């Protein structure tokens, strides 16, 4: 068993991740997946992508339980950044600019990192653009003097008004035109894409993997926590719904990417192929 289990999907493919860190890569996490991962007793778990909306999201309790079992949990980019910002006071470690923006309160909405994506068979390819990536791209053009601050703010506002599943740069450009924004003001955005597109989520995911690699190289002892883990009714429900130990023993997934992992993963693919990880 690898020392590290990482949940990733549309933000960073397992092939790309594998070049950065030797780990076990699993699909975007749903509720119960971190519980099952903890039963495999890795040194650390990295959470990048996770489901929400039509599939129950990773529960905070799972992360708290994992850390109480001596396992380090890191988060970045997407669902990982959200959970890390929420659980940093309990010891979950966040990595990257997106996590830091949520922790500072500069970002508050889950839709900042949400995207729709293709099925497991298509490698969870993202089908929309995350708001954080749009913000980062506009900010980069503005810093280089290619986009006026006023235009950047207007474009950000127009992008934020789009439903997260409809967000894309073409949709933003079309909306800007319909809104009467002079095309000369944002023509640079049209001309500079895709070369100047900033994938903030991917950059943060890679930073998480580098952090894990460095921490492992330095010697990562068992996680120490200061809280007492309480067995609530909600927690008992999660453990009953995810018996875990047997499945872990029968389809362990060391090595590179394995797509869906077990019956629940397969069910997820069948029932919600386009659900929304963040």
mmCIF file of C-alpha atoms in Angstrom:
data_model
loop_
_atom_site.group_PDB
_atom_site.id
_atom_site.type_symbol
_atom_site.label_atom_id
_atom_site.label_comp_id
_atom_site.label_asym_id
_atom_site.label_seq_id
_atom_site.Cartn_x
_atom_site.Cartn_y
_atom_site.Cartn_z
ATOM 1 C CA UNK A 1 0.000 0.000 0.000
ATOM 2 C CA UNK A 2 1.278 3.438 -0.896
ATOM 3 C CA UNK A 3 1.912 5.885 1.874
ATOM 4 C CA UNK A 4 -0.463 8.395 0.344
ATOM 5 C CA UNK A 5 -3.992 8.238 -1.093
ATOM 6 C CA UNK A 6 -5.116 11.169 -3.221
ATOM 7 C CA UNK A 7 -8.615 11.905 -4.518
ATOM 8 C CA UNK A 8 -8.496 13.769 -7.799
ATOM 9 C CA UNK A 9 -10.470 14.022 -11.032
ATOM 10 C CA UNK A 10 -11.223 17.028 -13.215
ATOM 11 C CA UNK A 11 -8.665 19.293 -11.542
ATOM 12 C CA UNK A 12 -5.670 17.072 -12.172
ATOM 13 C CA UNK A 13 -5.582 13.761 -13.991
ATOM 14 C CA UNK A 14 -3.974 10.830 -12.242
ATOM 15 C CA UNK A 15 -1.409 10.599 -15.028
ATOM 16 C CA UNK A 16 -0.333 14.185 -14.469
ATOM 17 C CA UNK A 17 -0.339 13.649 -10.725
ATOM 18 C CA UNK A 18 1.713 10.486 -11.001
ATOM 19 C CA UNK A 19 4.578 12.492 -12.515
ATOM 20 C CA UNK A 20 4.713 14.572 -9.340
ATOM 21 C CA UNK A 21 4.142 12.000 -6.617
ATOM 22 C CA UNK A 22 4.052 8.224 -6.337
ATOM 23 C CA UNK A 23 0.694 7.662 -4.660
ATOM 24 C CA UNK A 24 -2.592 5.814 -4.946
ATOM 25 C CA UNK A 25 -4.936 7.982 -6.974
ATOM 26 C CA UNK A 26 -8.674 7.580 -6.588
ATOM 27 C CA UNK A 27 -11.604 9.379 -8.276
ATOM 28 C CA UNK A 28 -13.309 12.447 -6.786
ATOM 29 C CA UNK A 29 -14.347 11.638 -3.235
ATOM 30 C CA UNK A 30 -17.922 11.153 -2.108
ATOM 31 C CA UNK A 31 -19.229 10.638 1.387
ATOM 32 C CA UNK A 32 -17.660 7.552 2.918
ATOM 33 C CA UNK A 33 -14.592 7.499 0.695
ATOM 34 C CA UNK A 34 -12.272 9.102 3.237
ATOM 35 C CA UNK A 35 -13.571 6.692 5.851
ATOM 36 C CA UNK A 36 -12.662 3.771 3.601
ATOM 37 C CA UNK A 37 -9.300 5.326 2.739
ATOM 38 C CA UNK A 38 -8.533 5.689 6.429
ATOM 39 C CA UNK A 39 -9.141 1.973 6.947
ATOM 40 C CA UNK A 40 -6.194 1.355 4.608
ATOM 41 C CA UNK A 41 -3.982 3.237 7.075
ATOM 42 C CA UNK A 42 -1.975 5.475 4.732
ATOM 43 C CA UNK A 43 0.428 8.036 6.165
ATOM 44 C CA UNK A 44 -1.551 10.830 4.517
ATOM 45 C CA UNK A 45 -4.637 11.536 2.445
ATOM 46 C CA UNK A 46 -4.800 14.288 -0.144
ATOM 47 C CA UNK A 47 -8.215 15.657 -1.064
ATOM 48 C CA UNK A 48 -8.390 17.620 -4.317
ATOM 49 C CA UNK A 49 -11.727 16.819 -5.979
ATOM 50 C CA UNK A 50 -14.979 15.741 -4.369
ATOM 51 C CA UNK A 51 -18.609 15.336 -5.349
ATOM 52 C CA UNK A 52 -21.492 17.440 -4.147
ATOM 53 C CA UNK A 53 -25.112 18.168 -4.990
ATOM 54 C CA UNK A 54 -26.500 14.856 -6.368
ATOM 55 C CA UNK A 55 -23.888 12.756 -4.545
ATOM 56 C CA UNK A 56 -23.335 13.230 -0.783
ATOM 57 C CA UNK A 57 -20.155 15.176 -0.144
ATOM 58 C CA UNK A 58 -17.206 14.127 1.973
ATOM 59 C CA UNK A 59 -18.306 14.548 5.570
ATOM 60 C CA UNK A 60 -16.302 16.661 7.966
ATOM 61 C CA UNK A 61 -16.562 13.781 10.392
ATOM 62 C CA UNK A 62 -14.596 11.515 8.072
ATOM 63 C CA UNK A 63 -11.699 13.932 8.001
ATOM 64 C CA UNK A 64 -11.782 14.445 11.751
ATOM 65 C CA UNK A 65 -11.836 10.687 12.263
ATOM 66 C CA UNK A 66 -8.951 10.152 9.842
ATOM 67 C CA UNK A 67 -6.792 12.658 11.699
ATOM 68 C CA UNK A 68 -7.757 11.129 15.048
ATOM 69 C CA UNK A 69 -6.412 7.839 13.682
ATOM 70 C CA UNK A 70 -2.999 9.428 13.130
ATOM 71 C CA UNK A 71 -3.419 10.166 9.417
ATOM 72 C CA UNK A 72 -2.462 13.538 7.971
ATOM 73 C CA UNK A 73 -5.109 15.066 5.693
ATOM 74 C CA UNK A 74 -4.224 17.720 3.143
ATOM 75 C CA UNK A 75 -6.582 19.692 0.928
ATOM 76 C CA UNK A 76 -6.273 21.994 -2.079
ATOM 77 C CA UNK A 77 -7.867 23.346 -5.232
ATOM 78 C CA UNK A 78 -11.492 22.329 -5.021
ATOM 79 C CA UNK A 79 -13.422 20.365 -2.410
ATOM 80 C CA UNK A 80 -10.052 19.933 -0.728
ATOM 81 C CA UNK A 81 -9.586 23.692 -0.368
ATOM 82 C CA UNK A 82 -13.105 24.129 1.030
ATOM 83 C CA UNK A 83 -12.725 21.386 3.629
ATOM 84 C CA UNK A 84 -9.219 22.515 4.568
ATOM 85 C CA UNK A 85 -10.411 26.072 5.206
ATOM 86 C CA UNK A 86 -13.252 24.731 7.367
ATOM 87 C CA UNK A 87 -11.137 22.242 9.320
ATOM 88 C CA UNK A 88 -7.811 24.057 9.588
ATOM 89 C CA UNK A 89 -8.467 24.772 13.300
ATOM 90 C CA UNK A 90 -8.620 20.995 13.833
ATOM 91 C CA UNK A 91 -5.412 20.254 11.975
ATOM 92 C CA UNK A 92 -6.350 19.671 8.340
ATOM 93 C CA UNK A 93 -3.627 21.248 6.224
ATOM 94 C CA UNK A 94 -4.502 23.405 3.248
ATOM 95 C CA UNK A 95 -2.191 24.190 0.356
ATOM 96 C CA UNK A 96 -2.330 26.844 -2.342
ATOM 97 C CA UNK A 97 -3.832 30.213 -3.154
ATOM 98 C CA UNK A 98 -7.428 28.993 -3.353
ATOM 99 C CA UNK A 99 -7.280 27.530 0.150
ATOM 100 C CA UNK A 100 -5.662 30.715 1.462
ATOM 101 C CA UNK A 101 -8.331 32.899 -0.156
ATOM 102 C CA UNK A 102 -11.098 30.883 1.504
ATOM 103 C CA UNK A 103 -9.298 30.913 4.821
ATOM 104 C CA UNK A 104 -8.874 34.710 4.692
ATOM 105 C CA UNK A 105 -12.536 35.104 3.802
ATOM 106 C CA UNK A 106 -11.806 36.653 0.411
ATOM 107 C CA UNK A 107 -13.753 33.797 -1.173
ATOM 108 C CA UNK A 108 -16.877 32.363 0.451
ATOM 109 C CA UNK A 109 -18.991 30.628 -2.185
ATOM 110 C CA UNK A 110 -18.636 26.954 -3.075
ATOM 111 C CA UNK A 111 -19.377 27.780 -6.694
ATOM 112 C CA UNK A 112 -15.972 29.433 -6.966
ATOM 113 C CA UNK A 113 -14.408 26.004 -7.458
ATOM 114 C CA UNK A 114 -17.354 24.026 -8.851
ATOM 115 C CA UNK A 115 -17.328 22.615 -12.372
ATOM 116 C CA UNK A 116 -19.191 19.967 -14.300
ATOM 117 C CA UNK A 117 -17.149 17.144 -15.739
ATOM 118 C CA UNK A 118 -17.238 14.138 -18.032
ATOM 119 C CA UNK A 119 -17.613 10.570 -16.879
ATOM 120 C CA UNK A 120 -14.904 8.298 -15.484
ATOM 121 C CA UNK A 121 -14.554 6.724 -18.935
ATOM 122 C CA UNK A 122 -13.583 10.146 -20.273
ATOM 123 C CA UNK A 123 -11.158 10.826 -17.473
ATOM 124 C CA UNK A 124 -13.369 13.288 -15.579
ATOM 125 C CA UNK A 125 -12.529 15.938 -18.179
ATOM 126 C CA UNK A 126 -13.844 19.335 -16.989
ATOM 127 C CA UNK A 127 -16.715 20.684 -19.081
ATOM 128 C CA UNK A 128 -16.959 24.130 -17.559
ATOM 129 C CA UNK A 129 -14.563 26.707 -16.141
ATOM 130 C CA UNK A 130 -14.123 27.326 -12.447
ATOM 131 C CA UNK A 131 -14.707 30.876 -11.247
ATOM 132 C CA UNK A 132 -11.328 30.866 -9.500
ATOM 133 C CA UNK A 133 -9.636 30.159 -12.828
ATOM 134 C CA UNK A 134 -11.512 33.004 -14.505
ATOM 135 C CA UNK A 135 -10.528 35.359 -11.687
ATOM 136 C CA UNK A 136 -6.885 34.298 -11.933
ATOM 137 C CA UNK A 137 -6.791 34.720 -15.722
ATOM 138 C CA UNK A 138 -8.348 38.185 -15.615
ATOM 139 C CA UNK A 139 -6.036 39.217 -12.770
ATOM 140 C CA UNK A 140 -2.987 38.065 -14.736
ATOM 141 C CA UNK A 141 -3.974 40.160 -17.763
ATOM 142 C CA UNK A 142 -4.675 43.112 -15.515
ATOM 143 C CA UNK A 143 -1.325 42.844 -13.726
ATOM 144 C CA UNK A 144 0.420 42.916 -17.101
ATOM 145 C CA UNK A 145 -1.434 46.057 -18.074
ATOM 146 C CA UNK A 146 -3.455 44.309 -20.788
ATOM 147 C CA UNK A 147 -6.841 44.716 -19.134
ATOM 148 C CA UNK A 148 -8.118 47.785 -17.297
ATOM 149 C CA UNK A 149 -9.115 47.205 -13.678
ATOM 150 C CA UNK A 150 -12.612 48.454 -14.376
ATOM 151 C CA UNK A 151 -13.014 45.995 -17.252
ATOM 152 C CA UNK A 152 -11.597 43.158 -15.155
ATOM 153 C CA UNK A 153 -14.110 43.875 -12.409
ATOM 154 C CA UNK A 154 -16.967 44.051 -14.899
ATOM 155 C CA UNK A 155 -15.973 40.757 -16.476
ATOM 156 C CA UNK A 156 -15.625 39.119 -13.068
ATOM 157 C CA UNK A 157 -19.099 40.296 -12.162
ATOM 158 C CA UNK A 158 -20.540 38.941 -15.415
ATOM 159 C CA UNK A 159 -18.794 35.593 -14.900
ATOM 160 C CA UNK A 160 -20.055 35.306 -11.357
ATOM 161 C CA UNK A 161 -23.620 35.852 -12.571
ATOM 162 C CA UNK A 162 -23.360 32.762 -14.769
ATOM 163 C CA UNK A 163 -24.552 29.467 -13.304
ATOM 164 C CA UNK A 164 -21.410 27.515 -12.461
ATOM 165 C CA UNK A 165 -22.262 24.731 -14.919
ATOM 166 C CA UNK A 166 -22.518 27.294 -17.728
ATOM 167 C CA UNK A 167 -19.275 29.083 -16.982
ATOM 168 C CA UNK A 168 -16.697 29.168 -19.761
ATOM 169 C CA UNK A 169 -14.637 31.850 -21.416
ATOM 170 C CA UNK A 170 -16.738 31.760 -24.613
ATOM 171 C CA UNK A 171 -19.880 32.164 -22.497
ATOM 172 C CA UNK A 172 -18.283 35.082 -20.664
ATOM 173 C CA UNK A 173 -17.276 36.826 -23.885
ATOM 174 C CA UNK A 174 -20.762 36.387 -25.293
ATOM 175 C CA UNK A 175 -22.301 37.726 -22.108
ATOM 176 C CA UNK A 176 -19.968 40.723 -22.130
ATOM 177 C CA UNK A 177 -21.063 41.542 -25.668
ATOM 178 C CA UNK A 178 -24.756 41.227 -24.789
ATOM 179 C CA UNK A 179 -24.173 43.406 -21.736
ATOM 180 C CA UNK A 180 -22.889 46.180 -24.008
ATOM 181 C CA UNK A 181 -19.268 46.071 -22.847
ATOM 182 C CA UNK A 182 -17.199 47.601 -25.688
ATOM 183 C CA UNK A 183 -15.418 44.741 -27.398
ATOM 184 C CA UNK A 184 -12.202 46.744 -27.670
ATOM 185 C CA UNK A 185 -12.091 46.717 -23.852
ATOM 186 C CA UNK A 186 -11.938 42.920 -23.592
ATOM 187 C CA UNK A 187 -10.613 41.959 -27.018
ATOM 188 C CA UNK A 188 -7.306 41.101 -25.373
ATOM 189 C CA UNK A 189 -9.023 38.329 -23.451
ATOM 190 C CA UNK A 190 -10.315 36.818 -26.674
ATOM 191 C CA UNK A 191 -6.916 37.126 -28.378
ATOM 192 C CA UNK A 192 -4.814 35.858 -25.498
ATOM 193 C CA UNK A 193 -6.813 32.720 -24.785
ATOM 194 C CA UNK A 194 -5.911 29.932 -24.343
ATOM 195 C CA UNK A 195 -2.223 30.842 -23.950
ATOM 196 C CA UNK A 196 -2.888 33.170 -21.030
ATOM 197 C CA UNK A 197 -5.503 31.043 -19.299
ATOM 198 C CA UNK A 198 -4.502 30.435 -15.685
ATOM 199 C CA UNK A 199 -5.531 27.066 -14.263
ATOM 200 C CA UNK A 200 -5.325 28.025 -10.614
ATOM 201 C CA UNK A 201 -6.915 24.788 -9.488
ATOM 202 C CA UNK A 202 -4.322 22.642 -11.226
ATOM 203 C CA UNK A 203 -1.444 24.774 -9.969
ATOM 204 C CA UNK A 204 -2.678 24.360 -6.402
ATOM 205 C CA UNK A 205 -3.170 20.617 -6.858
ATOM 206 C CA UNK A 206 0.419 20.251 -8.026
ATOM 207 C CA UNK A 207 1.542 22.316 -5.039
ATOM 208 C CA UNK A 208 -0.308 19.898 -2.757
ATOM 209 C CA UNK A 209 1.515 16.931 -4.273
ATOM 210 C CA UNK A 210 4.885 18.665 -3.940
ATOM 211 C CA UNK A 211 4.084 19.455 -0.309
ATOM 212 C CA UNK A 212 3.213 15.829 0.331
ATOM 213 C CA UNK A 213 6.418 14.676 -1.310
ATOM 214 C CA UNK A 214 8.517 17.044 0.776
ATOM 215 C CA UNK A 215 6.758 16.133 3.994
ATOM 216 C CA UNK A 216 7.187 12.432 3.338
ATOM 217 C CA UNK A 217 10.855 12.914 2.545
ATOM 218 C CA UNK A 218 11.315 14.811 5.793
ATOM 219 C CA UNK A 219 9.642 12.012 7.754
ATOM 220 C CA UNK A 220 5.952 12.205 8.449
ATOM 221 C CA UNK A 221 5.112 10.830 11.875
ATOM 222 C CA UNK A 222 1.575 9.984 13.031
ATOM 223 C CA UNK A 223 -0.822 12.906 13.148
ATOM 224 C CA UNK A 224 -1.471 14.271 16.639
ATOM 225 C CA UNK A 225 -4.795 15.949 17.410
ATOM 226 C CA UNK A 226 -6.116 17.776 20.457
ATOM 227 C CA UNK A 227 -9.811 17.071 20.062
ATOM 228 C CA UNK A 228 -11.900 14.146 21.221
ATOM 229 C CA UNK A 229 -13.734 12.406 18.377
ATOM 230 C CA UNK A 230 -17.411 11.898 19.241
ATOM 231 C CA UNK A 231 -19.404 9.004 17.771
ATOM 232 C CA UNK A 232 -22.590 10.754 16.686
ATOM 233 C CA UNK A 233 -25.616 9.245 14.967
ATOM 234 C CA UNK A 234 -24.470 10.798 11.686
ATOM 235 C CA UNK A 235 -21.084 9.143 12.050
ATOM 236 C CA UNK A 236 -22.627 5.768 12.781
ATOM 237 C CA UNK A 237 -24.715 6.130 9.625
ATOM 238 C CA UNK A 238 -21.590 6.730 7.533
ATOM 239 C CA UNK A 239 -19.763 3.737 8.959
ATOM 240 C CA UNK A 240 -22.768 1.450 8.513
ATOM 241 C CA UNK A 241 -23.194 2.615 4.924
ATOM 242 C CA UNK A 242 -19.516 2.019 4.182
ATOM 243 C CA UNK A 243 -18.380 -1.259 5.736
ATOM 244 C CA UNK A 244 -15.095 -0.597 3.942
ATOM 245 C CA UNK A 245 -12.744 -3.114 5.459
ATOM 246 C CA UNK A 246 -13.841 -6.042 3.304
ATOM 247 C CA UNK A 247 -13.889 -4.035 0.080
ATOM 248 C CA UNK A 248 -10.529 -2.542 0.903
ATOM 249 C CA UNK A 249 -9.059 -5.983 1.260
ATOM 250 C CA UNK A 250 -10.535 -7.287 -1.950
ATOM 251 C CA UNK A 251 -9.849 -4.460 -4.320
ATOM 252 C CA UNK A 252 -6.983 -2.492 -2.941
ATOM 253 C CA UNK A 253 -5.747 -0.034 -5.504
ATOM 254 C CA UNK A 254 -2.054 0.669 -5.117
ATOM 255 C CA UNK A 255 -0.347 2.114 -8.132
ATOM 256 C CA UNK A 256 -1.558 4.483 -10.810
ATOM 257 C CA UNK A 257 -5.067 5.540 -11.520
ATOM 258 C CA UNK A 258 -7.773 2.908 -11.338
ATOM 259 C CA UNK A 259 -10.903 4.828 -12.200
ATOM 260 C CA UNK A 260 -13.822 3.961 -9.992
ATOM 261 C CA UNK A 261 -12.944 1.916 -7.002
ATOM 262 C CA UNK A 262 -15.503 -0.628 -5.974
ATOM 263 C CA UNK A 263 -19.221 -0.988 -6.128
ATOM 264 C CA UNK A 264 -20.100 2.438 -4.787
ATOM 265 C CA UNK A 265 -17.736 4.099 -7.210
ATOM 266 C CA UNK A 266 -19.313 2.222 -10.064
ATOM 267 C CA UNK A 267 -22.743 3.197 -8.841
ATOM 268 C CA UNK A 268 -21.702 6.801 -8.801
ATOM 269 C CA UNK A 269 -20.629 6.587 -12.400
ATOM 270 C CA UNK A 270 -23.865 5.007 -13.437
ATOM 271 C CA UNK A 271 -26.158 7.321 -11.578
ATOM 272 C CA UNK A 272 -24.363 10.628 -11.861
ATOM 273 C CA UNK A 273 -21.849 10.675 -14.684
ATOM 274 C CA UNK A 274 -21.926 14.438 -14.898
ATOM 275 C CA UNK A 275 -22.223 15.295 -11.247
ATOM 276 C CA UNK A 276 -20.397 18.146 -9.864
ATOM 277 C CA UNK A 277 -17.121 17.843 -8.216
ATOM 278 C CA UNK A 278 -15.691 20.552 -7.261
#
